[in-house]
Amino acid sequence: MFLPKYPDSPTPSPAHPHTVTDQAPARRPVPQVSVSTGAVAAVLVGGVMLTALLAAVAVTAVSVAVAAVVLRSLLRDQHRR
C-alpha cells in the first residue's frame, strides 16, 4: 500500500548529456635561459664600479661645496677691511 513506484526503465536519461570537450591547445616549451658565471661576474663588477663612481662624484661634490663656503667666507672678510 505505501510502497514507492519505480519507473519502468532502470536508468533514466541524463538531463545534461555529456559532451566531449576539445583538448587544451598545446603550449610551446619555454626556452631555457642559462646564466653563466661570467655574466654574473660581469654584472657584479659593473655594479661595484658604478657604485664606486657614484661615491667619487658624491665626495667631489661635498668637497667643492666646502671649498665654496670657505672661499666665500674669506672673500667676505676681505671686503669688510
mmCIF file with all atom_site columns, C-alpha atoms in Angstrom:
data_model
loop_
_atom_site.group_PDB
_atom_site.id
_atom_site.type_symbol
_atom_site.label_atom_id
_atom_site.label_alt_id
_atom_site.label_comp_id
_atom_site.label_asym_id
_atom_site.label_entity_id
_atom_site.label_seq_id
_atom_site.pdbx_PDB_ins_code
_atom_site.Cartn_x
_atom_site.Cartn_y
_atom_site.Cartn_z
_atom_site.occupancy
_atom_site.B_iso_or_equiv
_atom_site.pdbx_formal_charge
_atom_site.auth_seq_id
_atom_site.auth_comp_id
_atom_site.auth_asym_id
_atom_site.auth_atom_id
_atom_site.pdbx_PDB_model_num
ATOM 1  C CA . MET A 1 1  ? 0.000  0.000  0.000   1.00 0.00 ? 1  MET A CA 1
ATOM 2  C CA . PHE A 1 2  ? 2.752  2.501  0.932   1.00 0.00 ? 2  PHE A CA 1
ATOM 3  C CA . LEU A 1 3  ? 5.420  1.055  -1.379  1.00 0.00 ? 3  LEU A CA 1
ATOM 4  C CA . PRO A 1 4  ? 7.148  3.509  -3.777  1.00 0.00 ? 4  PRO A CA 1
ATOM 5  C CA . LYS A 1 5  ? 6.592  3.142  -7.501  1.00 0.00 ? 5  LYS A CA 1
ATOM 6  C CA . TYR A 1 6  ? 9.762  2.788  -9.529  1.00 0.00 ? 6  TYR A CA 1
ATOM 7  C CA . PRO A 1 7  ? 9.982  3.796  -13.183 1.00 0.00 ? 7  PRO A CA 1
ATOM 8  C CA . ASP A 1 8  ? 9.921  1.058  -15.790 1.00 0.00 ? 8  ASP A CA 1
ATOM 9  C CA . SER A 1 9  ? 13.359 1.856  -17.239 1.00 0.00 ? 9  SER A CA 1
ATOM 10 C CA . PRO A 1 10 ? 16.206 1.019  -14.867 1.00 0.00 ? 10 PRO A CA 1
ATOM 11 C CA . THR A 1 11 ? 18.351 4.110  -15.773 1.00 0.00 ? 11 THR A CA 1
ATOM 12 C CA . PRO A 1 12 ? 16.793 7.449  -16.621 1.00 0.00 ? 12 PRO A CA 1
ATOM 13 C CA . SER A 1 13 ? 18.338 9.515  -19.418 1.00 0.00 ? 13 SER A CA 1
ATOM 14 C CA . PRO A 1 14 ? 20.585 12.283 -18.095 1.00 0.00 ? 14 PRO A CA 1
ATOM 15 C CA . ALA A 1 15 ? 19.270 15.841 -18.098 1.00 0.00 ? 15 ALA A CA 1
ATOM 16 C CA . HIS A 1 16 ? 22.564 17.194 -19.437 1.00 0.00 ? 16 HIS A CA 1
ATOM 17 C CA . PRO A 1 17 ? 24.168 14.905 -21.985 1.00 0.00 ? 17 PRO A CA 1
ATOM 18 C CA . HIS A 1 18 ? 27.920 14.566 -21.596 1.00 0.00 ? 18 HIS A CA 1
ATOM 19 C CA . THR A 1 19 ? 29.810 16.160 -24.480 1.00 0.00 ? 19 THR A CA 1
ATOM 20 C CA . VAL A 1 20 ? 33.482 15.678 -25.166 1.00 0.00 ? 20 VAL A CA 1
ATOM 21 C CA . THR A 1 21 ? 35.328 18.972 -24.917 1.00 0.00 ? 21 THR A CA 1
ATOM 22 C CA . ASP A 1 22 ? 38.267 19.866 -27.124 1.00 0.00 ? 22 ASP A CA 1
ATOM 23 C CA . GLN A 1 23 ? 41.675 19.382 -25.635 1.00 0.00 ? 23 GLN A CA 1
ATOM 24 C CA . ALA A 1 24 ? 43.567 22.442 -24.484 1.00 0.00 ? 24 ALA A CA 1
ATOM 25 C CA . PRO A 1 25 ? 45.951 23.784 -27.130 1.00 0.00 ? 25 PRO A CA 1
ATOM 26 C CA . ALA A 1 26 ? 49.484 22.503 -26.760 1.00 0.00 ? 26 ALA A CA 1
ATOM 27 C CA . ARG A 1 27 ? 51.805 25.042 -25.177 1.00 0.00 ? 27 ARG A CA 1
ATOM 28 C CA . ARG A 1 28 ? 55.130 25.783 -26.735 1.00 0.00 ? 28 ARG A CA 1
ATOM 29 C CA . PRO A 1 29 ? 58.029 24.944 -24.461 1.00 0.00 ? 29 PRO A CA 1
ATOM 30 C CA . VAL A 1 30 ? 59.639 27.940 -22.764 1.00 0.00 ? 30 VAL A CA 1
ATOM 31 C CA . PRO A 1 31 ? 63.197 28.467 -23.938 1.00 0.00 ? 31 PRO A CA 1
ATOM 32 C CA . GLN A 1 32 ? 65.803 27.684 -21.351 1.00 0.00 ? 32 GLN A CA 1
ATOM 33 C CA . VAL A 1 33 ? 67.752 30.694 -20.112 1.00 0.00 ? 33 VAL A CA 1
ATOM 34 C CA . SER A 1 34 ? 71.188 29.763 -18.925 1.00 0.00 ? 34 SER A CA 1
ATOM 35 C CA . VAL A 1 35 ? 73.160 32.277 -16.901 1.00 0.00 ? 35 VAL A CA 1
ATOM 36 C CA . SER A 1 36 ? 76.860 31.680 -16.958 1.00 0.00 ? 36 SER A CA 1
ATOM 37 C CA . THR A 1 37 ? 79.205 32.579 -14.159 1.00 0.00 ? 37 THR A CA 1
ATOM 38 C CA . GLY A 1 38 ? 80.967 35.018 -16.464 1.00 0.00 ? 38 GLY A CA 1
ATOM 39 C CA . ALA A 1 39 ? 77.772 37.001 -16.943 1.00 0.00 ? 39 ALA A CA 1
ATOM 40 C CA . VAL A 1 40 ? 77.135 37.091 -13.200 1.00 0.00 ? 40 VAL A CA 1
ATOM 41 C CA . ALA A 1 41 ? 80.705 38.242 -12.573 1.00 0.00 ? 41 ALA A CA 1
ATOM 42 C CA . ALA A 1 42 ? 80.385 40.957 -15.227 1.00 0.00 ? 42 ALA A CA 1
ATOM 43 C CA . VAL A 1 43 ? 77.188 42.269 -13.656 1.00 0.00 ? 43 VAL A CA 1
ATOM 44 C CA . LEU A 1 44 ? 78.746 42.275 -10.191 1.00 0.00 ? 44 LEU A CA 1
ATOM 45 C CA . VAL A 1 45 ? 81.913 44.046 -11.369 1.00 0.00 ? 45 VAL A CA 1
ATOM 46 C CA . GLY A 1 46 ? 79.821 46.595 -13.264 1.00 0.00 ? 46 GLY A CA 1
ATOM 47 C CA . GLY A 1 47 ? 77.706 47.246 -10.190 1.00 0.00 ? 47 GLY A CA 1
ATOM 48 C CA . VAL A 1 48 ? 80.760 47.702 -7.987  1.00 0.00 ? 48 VAL A CA 1
ATOM 49 C CA . MET A 1 49 ? 82.323 50.107 -10.499 1.00 0.00 ? 49 MET A CA 1
ATOM 50 C CA . LEU A 1 50 ? 79.137 52.158 -10.811 1.00 0.00 ? 50 LEU A CA 1
ATOM 51 C CA . THR A 1 51 ? 78.818 52.331 -7.037  1.00 0.00 ? 51 THR A CA 1
ATOM 52 C CA . ALA A 1 52 ? 82.432 53.484 -6.708  1.00 0.00 ? 52 ALA A CA 1
ATOM 53 C CA . LEU A 1 53 ? 81.894 56.108 -9.398  1.00 0.00 ? 53 LEU A CA 1
ATOM 54 C CA . LEU A 1 54 ? 78.793 57.393 -7.629  1.00 0.00 ? 54 LEU A CA 1
ATOM 55 C CA . ALA A 1 55 ? 80.674 57.584 -4.326  1.00 0.00 ? 55 ALA A CA 1
ATOM 56 C CA . ALA A 1 56 ? 83.517 59.503 -6.009  1.00 0.00 ? 56 ALA A CA 1
ATOM 57 C CA . VAL A 1 57 ? 81.061 62.001 -7.509  1.00 0.00 ? 57 VAL A CA 1
ATOM 58 C CA . ALA A 1 58 ? 79.393 62.485 -4.115  1.00 0.00 ? 58 ALA A CA 1
ATOM 59 C CA . VAL A 1 59 ? 82.707 63.053 -2.337  1.00 0.00 ? 59 VAL A CA 1
ATOM 60 C CA . THR A 1 60 ? 83.783 65.520 -5.037  1.00 0.00 ? 60 THR A CA 1
ATOM 61 C CA . ALA A 1 61 ? 80.510 67.429 -4.740  1.00 0.00 ? 61 ALA A CA 1
ATOM 62 C CA . VAL A 1 62 ? 80.864 67.705 -0.971  1.00 0.00 ? 62 VAL A CA 1
ATOM 63 C CA . SER A 1 63 ? 84.468 68.900 -1.233  1.00 0.00 ? 63 SER A CA 1
ATOM 64 C CA . VAL A 1 64 ? 83.552 71.523 -3.842  1.00 0.00 ? 64 VAL A CA 1
ATOM 65 C CA . ALA A 1 65 ? 80.721 72.754 -1.619  1.00 0.00 ? 65 ALA A CA 1
ATOM 66 C CA . VAL A 1 66 ? 83.050 73.046 1.386   1.00 0.00 ? 66 VAL A CA 1
ATOM 67 C CA . ALA A 1 67 ? 85.632 74.889 -0.710  1.00 0.00 ? 67 ALA A CA 1
ATOM 68 C CA . ALA A 1 68 ? 82.959 77.308 -1.948  1.00 0.00 ? 68 ALA A CA 1
ATOM 69 C CA . VAL A 1 69 ? 81.849 78.063 1.613   1.00 0.00 ? 69 VAL A CA 1
ATOM 70 C CA . VAL A 1 70 ? 85.450 78.658 2.732   1.00 0.00 ? 70 VAL A CA 1
ATOM 71 C CA . LEU A 1 71 ? 86.188 80.930 -0.241  1.00 0.00 ? 71 LEU A CA 1
ATOM 72 C CA . ARG A 1 72 ? 83.013 82.907 0.330   1.00 0.00 ? 72 ARG A CA 1
ATOM 73 C CA . SER A 1 73 ? 83.928 83.361 3.968   1.00 0.00 ? 73 SER A CA 1
ATOM 74 C CA . LEU A 1 74 ? 87.444 84.545 3.067   1.00 0.00 ? 74 LEU A CA 1
ATOM 75 C CA . LEU A 1 75 ? 86.148 86.964 0.449   1.00 0.00 ? 75 LEU A CA 1
ATOM 76 C CA . ARG A 1 76 ? 83.562 88.369 2.840   1.00 0.00 ? 76 ARG A CA 1
ATOM 77 C CA . ASP A 1 77 ? 86.242 89.004 5.484   1.00 0.00 ? 77 ASP A CA 1
ATOM 78 C CA . GLN A 1 78 ? 88.440 90.755 2.911   1.00 0.00 ? 78 GLN A CA 1
ATOM 79 C CA . HIS A 1 79 ? 85.588 93.116 1.827   1.00 0.00 ? 79 HIS A CA 1
ATOM 80 C CA . ARG A 1 80 ? 84.972 94.190 5.436   1.00 0.00 ? 80 ARG A CA 1
ATOM 81 C CA . ARG A 1 81 ? 88.515 95.582 5.876   1.00 0.00 ? 81 ARG A CA 1
#
